[in-house]
CSV table of C-alpha atoms in Angstrom, one decimal:
chain,number,residue,atom,x,y,z
O,1,UNK,CA,-76.7,33.7,141.9
O,2,UNK,CA,-74.0,36.3,142.5
O,3,UNK,CA,-71.8,35.7,145.6
O,4,UNK,CA,-70.7,39.0,147.2
O,5,UNK,CA,-69.7,40.2,150.7
O,6,UNK,CA,-73.0,41.2,152.2
O,7,UNK,CA,-71.3,42.7,155.3
O,8,UNK,CA,-72.3,46.3,156.0
O,9,UNK,CA,-71.3,48.8,158.7
O,10,UNK,CA,-74.1,50.2,160.9
O,11,UNK,CA,-74.2,54.0,160.8
O,12,UNK,CA,-73.2,56.1,163.9
O,13,UNK,CA,-70.7,58.6,165.2
O,14,UNK,CA,-68.4,55.9,166.7
O,15,UNK,CA,-69.0,53.3,163.9
O,16,UNK,CA,-65.5,53.8,162.5
O,17,UNK,CA,-64.0,53.1,165.9
O,18,UNK,CA,-65.5,49.6,166.4
O,19,UNK,CA,-64.0,46.5,164.9
O,20,UNK,CA,-66.5,43.6,164.3
O,21,UNK,CA,-65.5,40.1,165.3
O,22,UNK,CA,-65.8,37.8,162.3
O,23,UNK,CA,-66.7,34.2,163.3
O,24,UNK,CA,-64.3,31.8,161.6
O,25,UNK,CA,-65.7,29.5,158.8
O,26,UNK,CA,-69.2,29.5,157.3
O,27,UNK,CA,-72.4,28.5,159.0
O,28,UNK,CA,-73.5,25.9,156.4
O,29,UNK,CA,-77.0,24.7,155.6
O,30,UNK,CA,-77.7,21.0,156.4
O,31,UNK,CA,-76.9,18.3,153.8
O,32,UNK,CA,-79.1,15.4,152.9
O,33,UNK,CA,-77.4,12.1,153.6
O,34,UNK,CA,-76.7,10.4,150.2
O,35,UNK,CA,-77.0,6.6,150.5
O,36,UNK,CA,-79.0,5.3,147.4
O,37,UNK,CA,-75.9,5.2,145.4
O,38,UNK,CA,-74.2,3.0,148.0
O,39,UNK,CA,-77.0,0.4,147.4
O,40,UNK,CA,-76.3,0.0,143.8
O,41,UNK,CA,-73.7,-1.7,141.7
O,42,UNK,CA,-70.9,0.8,140.6
O,43,UNK,CA,-69.7,0.9,137.0
O,44,UNK,CA,-67.9,3.3,134.6
O,45,UNK,CA,-68.0,4.1,130.9
O,46,UNK,CA,-65.2,5.8,128.8
O,47,UNK,CA,-65.0,8.9,126.8
O,48,UNK,CA,-67.4,9.3,123.9
O,49,UNK,CA,-70.1,7.2,125.4
O,50,UNK,CA,-73.6,8.9,125.4
O,51,UNK,CA,-75.8,5.9,125.9
O,52,UNK,CA,-75.6,2.4,127.5
O,53,UNK,CA,-77.1,-0.7,125.8
O,54,UNK,CA,-77.7,-4.0,127.4
O,55,UNK,CA,-79.6,-7.2,126.8
O,56,UNK,CA,-82.5,-8.1,129.2
O,57,UNK,CA,-84.0,-11.5,129.7
O,58,UNK,CA,-87.7,-10.8,129.5
O,59,UNK,CA,-89.2,-14.2,129.6
O,60,UNK,CA,-88.2,-17.7,130.6
O,61,UNK,CA,-90.4,-20.7,130.0
O,62,UNK,CA,-89.1,-23.6,132.0
O,63,UNK,CA,-90.2,-27.0,130.7
O,64,UNK,CA,-87.4,-29.0,132.3
O,65,UNK,CA,-88.6,-32.4,133.2
O,66,UNK,CA,-87.6,-36.0,133.9
O,67,UNK,CA,-87.3,-37.8,130.5
O,68,UNK,CA,-87.6,-41.6,130.2
O,69,UNK,CA,-85.1,-43.3,128.0
O,70,UNK,CA,-85.8,-43.1,124.3
O,71,UNK,CA,-88.3,-40.2,124.6
O,72,UNK,CA,-87.9,-36.7,123.1
O,73,UNK,CA,-86.6,-34.1,125.6
O,74,UNK,CA,-88.8,-31.0,126.3
O,75,UNK,CA,-88.0,-27.5,124.8
O,76,UNK,CA,-87.7,-24.5,127.0
O,77,UNK,CA,-87.8,-20.9,125.9
O,78,UNK,CA,-85.8,-17.6,126.8
O,79,UNK,CA,-86.8,-14.3,125.3
O,80,UNK,CA,-84.5,-11.3,125.1
O,81,UNK,CA,-84.9,-7.6,124.4
O,82,UNK,CA,-82.1,-4.9,123.8
O,83,UNK,CA,-82.6,-2.0,126.1
O,84,UNK,CA,-80.9,1.5,126.0
O,85,UNK,CA,-80.4,4.2,128.6
O,86,UNK,CA,-78.8,7.7,128.2
O,87,UNK,CA,-75.9,9.2,130.0
O,88,UNK,CA,-77.4,12.3,131.7
O,89,UNK,CA,-75.5,15.6,132.4
O,90,UNK,CA,-76.2,17.1,135.8
O,91,UNK,CA,-74.8,20.6,136.2
O,92,UNK,CA,-75.3,24.0,137.8
O,93,UNK,CA,-73.3,27.2,138.4
O,94,UNK,CA,-72.9,30.3,140.5
O,95,UNK,CA,-71.2,33.6,140.0
O,96,UNK,CA,-68.8,35.4,142.5
O,97,UNK,CA,-66.7,38.3,142.5
O,98,UNK,CA,-63.0,37.9,142.1
O,99,UNK,CA,-62.5,40.1,145.2
O,100,UNK,CA,-64.5,37.9,147.5
O,101,UNK,CA,-62.7,34.8,146.4
O,102,UNK,CA,-59.3,36.5,146.8
O,103,UNK,CA,-60.1,37.8,150.2
O,104,UNK,CA,-61.6,34.7,151.5
O,105,UNK,CA,-59.6,31.7,150.3
O,106,UNK,CA,-61.7,29.4,152.4
O,107,UNK,CA,-64.7,30.4,150.5
O,108,UNK,CA,-63.4,28.7,147.4
O,109,UNK,CA,-63.4,25.3,149.0
O,110,UNK,CA,-66.8,25.9,150.6
O,111,UNK,CA,-68.4,26.8,147.2
O,112,UNK,CA,-66.7,23.7,145.6
O,113,UNK,CA,-68.2,21.5,148.3
O,114,UNK,CA,-71.7,23.1,148.1
O,115,UNK,CA,-71.8,22.7,144.4
O,116,UNK,CA,-70.7,19.0,144.4
O,117,UNK,CA,-73.3,18.4,147.1
O,118,UNK,CA,-75.9,20.1,144.8
O,119,UNK,CA,-75.0,17.5,142.0
O,120,UNK,CA,-75.4,14.6,144.6
O,121,UNK,CA,-78.8,16.0,145.7
O,122,UNK,CA,-80.2,16.0,142.2
O,123,UNK,CA,-78.4,12.7,141.4
O,124,UNK,CA,-80.3,10.8,144.1
O,125,UNK,CA,-83.6,12.2,142.9
O,126,UNK,CA,-82.8,11.0,139.3
O,127,UNK,CA,-81.7,7.6,140.5
O,128,UNK,CA,-85.1,7.1,142.2
O,129,UNK,CA,-87.7,9.1,140.2
O,130,UNK,CA,-86.1,10.3,137.0
O,131,UNK,CA,-88.9,10.1,134.4
O,132,UNK,CA,-86.7,9.4,131.3
O,133,UNK,CA,-88.0,12.6,129.5
O,134,UNK,CA,-86.0,15.6,128.4
O,135,UNK,CA,-82.5,14.3,129.2
O,136,UNK,CA,-83.5,12.8,132.6
O,137,UNK,CA,-82.5,9.3,133.7
O,138,UNK,CA,-85.3,6.6,134.2
O,139,UNK,CA,-85.3,6.0,137.9
O,140,UNK,CA,-85.7,2.7,139.9
O,141,UNK,CA,-89.0,3.9,141.5
O,142,UNK,CA,-90.4,4.9,138.2
O,143,UNK,CA,-89.8,1.3,136.7
O,144,UNK,CA,-90.4,-0.8,139.8
O,145,UNK,CA,-93.4,-3.2,140.1
O,146,UNK,CA,-96.4,-2.1,142.0
O,147,UNK,CA,-96.9,-3.5,145.4
O,148,UNK,CA,-99.2,-6.6,145.3
O,149,UNK,CA,-99.2,-8.4,148.6
O,150,UNK,CA,-99.5,-12.2,148.5
O,151,UNK,CA,-102.0,-12.1,151.5
O,152,UNK,CA,-103.6,-9.6,153.9
O,153,UNK,CA,-102.2,-9.9,157.4
O,154,UNK,CA,-104.3,-9.1,160.5
O,155,UNK,CA,-104.1,-5.6,161.9
O,156,UNK,CA,-101.7,-4.5,159.2
O,157,UNK,CA,-98.9,-2.1,159.9
O,158,UNK,CA,-96.2,-0.5,157.8
O,159,UNK,CA,-93.8,-3.1,159.1
O,160,UNK,CA,-96.1,-5.8,157.7
O,161,UNK,CA,-96.3,-4.0,154.3
O,162,UNK,CA,-92.5,-3.9,153.9
O,163,UNK,CA,-92.2,-7.6,154.8
O,164,UNK,CA,-94.8,-8.4,152.2
O,165,UNK,CA,-93.0,-6.3,149.6
O,166,UNK,CA,-89.8,-8.3,150.5
O,167,UNK,CA,-91.8,-11.4,150.0
O,168,UNK,CA,-93.1,-10.2,146.6
O,169,UNK,CA,-89.6,-9.8,145.3
O,170,UNK,CA,-88.6,-13.1,146.8
O,171,UNK,CA,-91.4,-14.9,144.9
O,172,UNK,CA,-89.9,-13.4,141.7
O,173,UNK,CA,-86.7,-15.0,142.7
O,174,UNK,CA,-84.9,-11.8,143.9
O,175,UNK,CA,-83.3,-11.4,147.3
O,176,UNK,CA,-84.0,-7.9,148.7
O,177,UNK,CA,-80.8,-6.0,149.7
O,178,UNK,CA,-82.3,-2.8,150.8
O,179,UNK,CA,-85.3,-0.7,151.8
O,180,UNK,CA,-85.8,3.0,150.9
O,181,UNK,CA,-88.1,5.2,153.0
O,182,UNK,CA,-88.9,8.8,153.6
O,183,UNK,CA,-87.5,9.8,157.1
O,184,UNK,CA,-90.9,10.4,158.5
O,185,UNK,CA,-92.0,6.9,157.8
O,186,UNK,CA,-88.9,5.4,159.2
O,187,UNK,CA,-89.4,7.4,162.4
O,188,UNK,CA,-92.9,6.2,162.7
O,189,UNK,CA,-91.8,2.6,162.4
O,190,UNK,CA,-89.0,3.2,165.0
O,191,UNK,CA,-91.6,4.6,167.4
O,192,UNK,CA,-93.9,1.6,167.1
O,193,UNK,CA,-94.8,0.4,170.6
O,194,UNK,CA,-96.3,-2.6,172.3
O,195,UNK,CA,-99.6,-2.3,174.2
O,196,UNK,CA,-97.7,-1.6,177.4
O,197,UNK,CA,-95.7,1.3,175.8
O,198,UNK,CA,-92.4,-0.5,175.2
O,199,UNK,CA,-90.7,0.0,171.9
O,200,UNK,CA,-91.5,-3.0,169.6
O,201,UNK,CA,-87.9,-3.4,168.2
O,202,UNK,CA,-86.0,-0.2,168.5
O,203,UNK,CA,-83.6,0.6,171.1
O,204,UNK,CA,-83.1,4.3,171.8
O,205,UNK,CA,-79.7,3.8,173.3
O,206,UNK,CA,-78.4,1.7,170.5
O,207,UNK,CA,-75.9,3.2,168.0
O,208,UNK,CA,-76.6,0.4,165.4
O,209,UNK,CA,-77.6,1.6,161.9
O,210,UNK,CA,-81.3,1.4,160.8
O,211,UNK,CA,-82.2,-2.1,159.8
O,212,UNK,CA,-85.5,-3.8,159.3
O,213,UNK,CA,-86.2,-7.5,158.4
O,214,UNK,CA,-82.4,-7.8,158.2
O,215,UNK,CA,-82.2,-5.1,155.4
O,216,UNK,CA,-80.6,-1.7,155.7
O,217,UNK,CA,-82.8,1.2,155.7
O,218,UNK,CA,-82.1,4.2,153.4
O,219,UNK,CA,-83.7,7.4,154.5
O,220,UNK,CA,-84.2,10.0,151.8
O,221,UNK,CA,-86.6,12.9,151.1
O,222,UNK,CA,-86.3,12.0,147.5
O,223,UNK,CA,-89.2,9.7,148.2
O,224,UNK,CA,-92.5,11.3,149.4
O,225,UNK,CA,-94.0,10.7,152.7
O,226,UNK,CA,-95.9,7.5,152.6
O,227,UNK,CA,-93.9,5.9,149.7
O,228,UNK,CA,-91.6,3.0,150.0
O,229,UNK,CA,-89.2,1.0,147.7
O,230,UNK,CA,-87.6,-2.3,148.3
O,231,UNK,CA,-85.5,-4.4,145.9
O,232,UNK,CA,-82.4,-6.4,145.0
O,233,UNK,CA,-80.4,-3.2,144.3
O,234,UNK,CA,-77.0,-4.8,143.5
O,235,UNK,CA,-78.5,-7.3,141.0
O,236,UNK,CA,-81.4,-5.1,139.6
O,237,UNK,CA,-79.6,-1.9,138.6
O,238,UNK,CA,-76.2,-0.4,138.0
O,239,UNK,CA,-74.6,3.1,138.0
O,240,UNK,CA,-72.3,4.1,135.1
O,241,UNK,CA,-70.1,7.2,135.9
O,242,UNK,CA,-69.1,8.8,132.6
O,243,UNK,CA,-67.6,11.9,134.2
O,244,UNK,CA,-67.0,12.4,137.9
O,245,UNK,CA,-68.1,15.6,139.5
O,246,UNK,CA,-65.8,18.5,138.6
O,247,UNK,CA,-65.8,22.2,139.5
O,248,UNK,CA,-64.4,24.6,137.0
O,249,UNK,CA,-63.8,28.3,137.5
O,250,UNK,CA,-63.7,30.7,134.5
O,251,UNK,CA,-63.4,34.5,133.8
O,252,UNK,CA,-64.4,34.2,130.2
O,253,UNK,CA,-68.1,33.8,130.7
O,254,UNK,CA,-70.1,36.6,129.1
O,255,UNK,CA,-68.9,40.0,130.5
O,256,UNK,CA,-67.0,38.5,133.6
O,257,UNK,CA,-63.7,39.9,132.6
O,258,UNK,CA,-64.8,43.6,132.6
O,259,UNK,CA,-66.9,43.1,135.8
O,260,UNK,CA,-64.3,41.3,137.8
O,261,UNK,CA,-66.6,38.2,138.1
O,262,UNK,CA,-65.9,34.6,137.8
O,263,UNK,CA,-68.3,31.7,137.0
O,264,UNK,CA,-68.1,28.5,139.0
O,265,UNK,CA,-69.4,25.5,137.1
O,266,UNK,CA,-70.1,22.1,138.7
O,267,UNK,CA,-70.9,19.1,136.4
O,268,UNK,CA,-71.0,15.4,136.2
O,269,UNK,CA,-72.3,12.8,133.7
O,270,UNK,CA,-73.8,9.6,134.8
O,271,UNK,CA,-76.1,6.7,133.6
O,272,UNK,CA,-78.3,4.3,135.3
O,273,UNK,CA,-79.3,0.9,134.0
O,274,UNK,CA,-82.2,-0.8,135.5
O,275,UNK,CA,-81.6,-4.4,134.5
O,276,UNK,CA,-84.5,-6.0,136.3
O,277,UNK,CA,-87.5,-3.8,137.1
O,278,UNK,CA,-89.2,-6.7,138.6
O,279,UNK,CA,-86.4,-6.9,141.2
O,280,UNK,CA,-87.9,-3.8,142.7
O,281,UNK,CA,-91.2,-3.3,144.5
O,282,UNK,CA,-92.8,0.2,145.1
O,283,UNK,CA,-95.9,1.2,146.9
O,284,UNK,CA,-97.7,3.6,149.3
O,285,UNK,CA,-98.5,2.8,152.9
O,286,UNK,CA,-102.4,2.7,152.9
O,287,UNK,CA,-102.6,3.5,156.6
O,288,UNK,CA,-100.0,6.2,156.7
O,289,UNK,CA,-101.1,9.1,158.7
O,290,UNK,CA,-98.7,11.9,157.9
């Protein structure tokens, strides 16, 4: 994409006598609220690291028992496996004319902010749904256990489904610390009413953050409508920042020098280790009507 000044003067006999009024600043497009990263344990790796290895407990047979005096004590068993995850590079760039950057100094910081936001946007998709192929991360939703409710409640709702997903993680000995939903589904839940038309639990006048069953709700369009994810985020997964987001400007890209162009490159390197896939439960609302 080439960023240029698209302003043109309308033709007319008095056009040269009119001075247009330029509204200060730039009318920005909306940003998606980034919150999945906030649920996860932060980490950092140093220079030269291209992958992250860790040991995962994949099986524990607990034979602990009361042992009478003089008898042999029972043996338990723990099985381990070594896992590896890559450090992914997320990057993009735009081209701009040197003149437009010189004439609008504020545009420099705006482009910087938009490019950094673009990295965050793609990062969130990777943390949730990266497929592990072609340099992609392997996301939490990709690895999470499928929803398998312990029982079927009467007159099930989406609220019931999320509570049963929390129970599923609890039965696997993991305490759920967050719920990730598409904004459409969270709105549907908030608008749930009793038979007399009163909101079931939401208070339209409240400024409190979104919470359900005592767990914070993360709204993101990185999940499709009808999908949900719950889990012990702090315990089950960790982010490893290898290189923080940076924005670099260069005139040496291809024929930039002779065309008075600059290339603005934004880049970050980050890894994601999902230590305990069973700490996460994913599924689809069967009765979702979107």
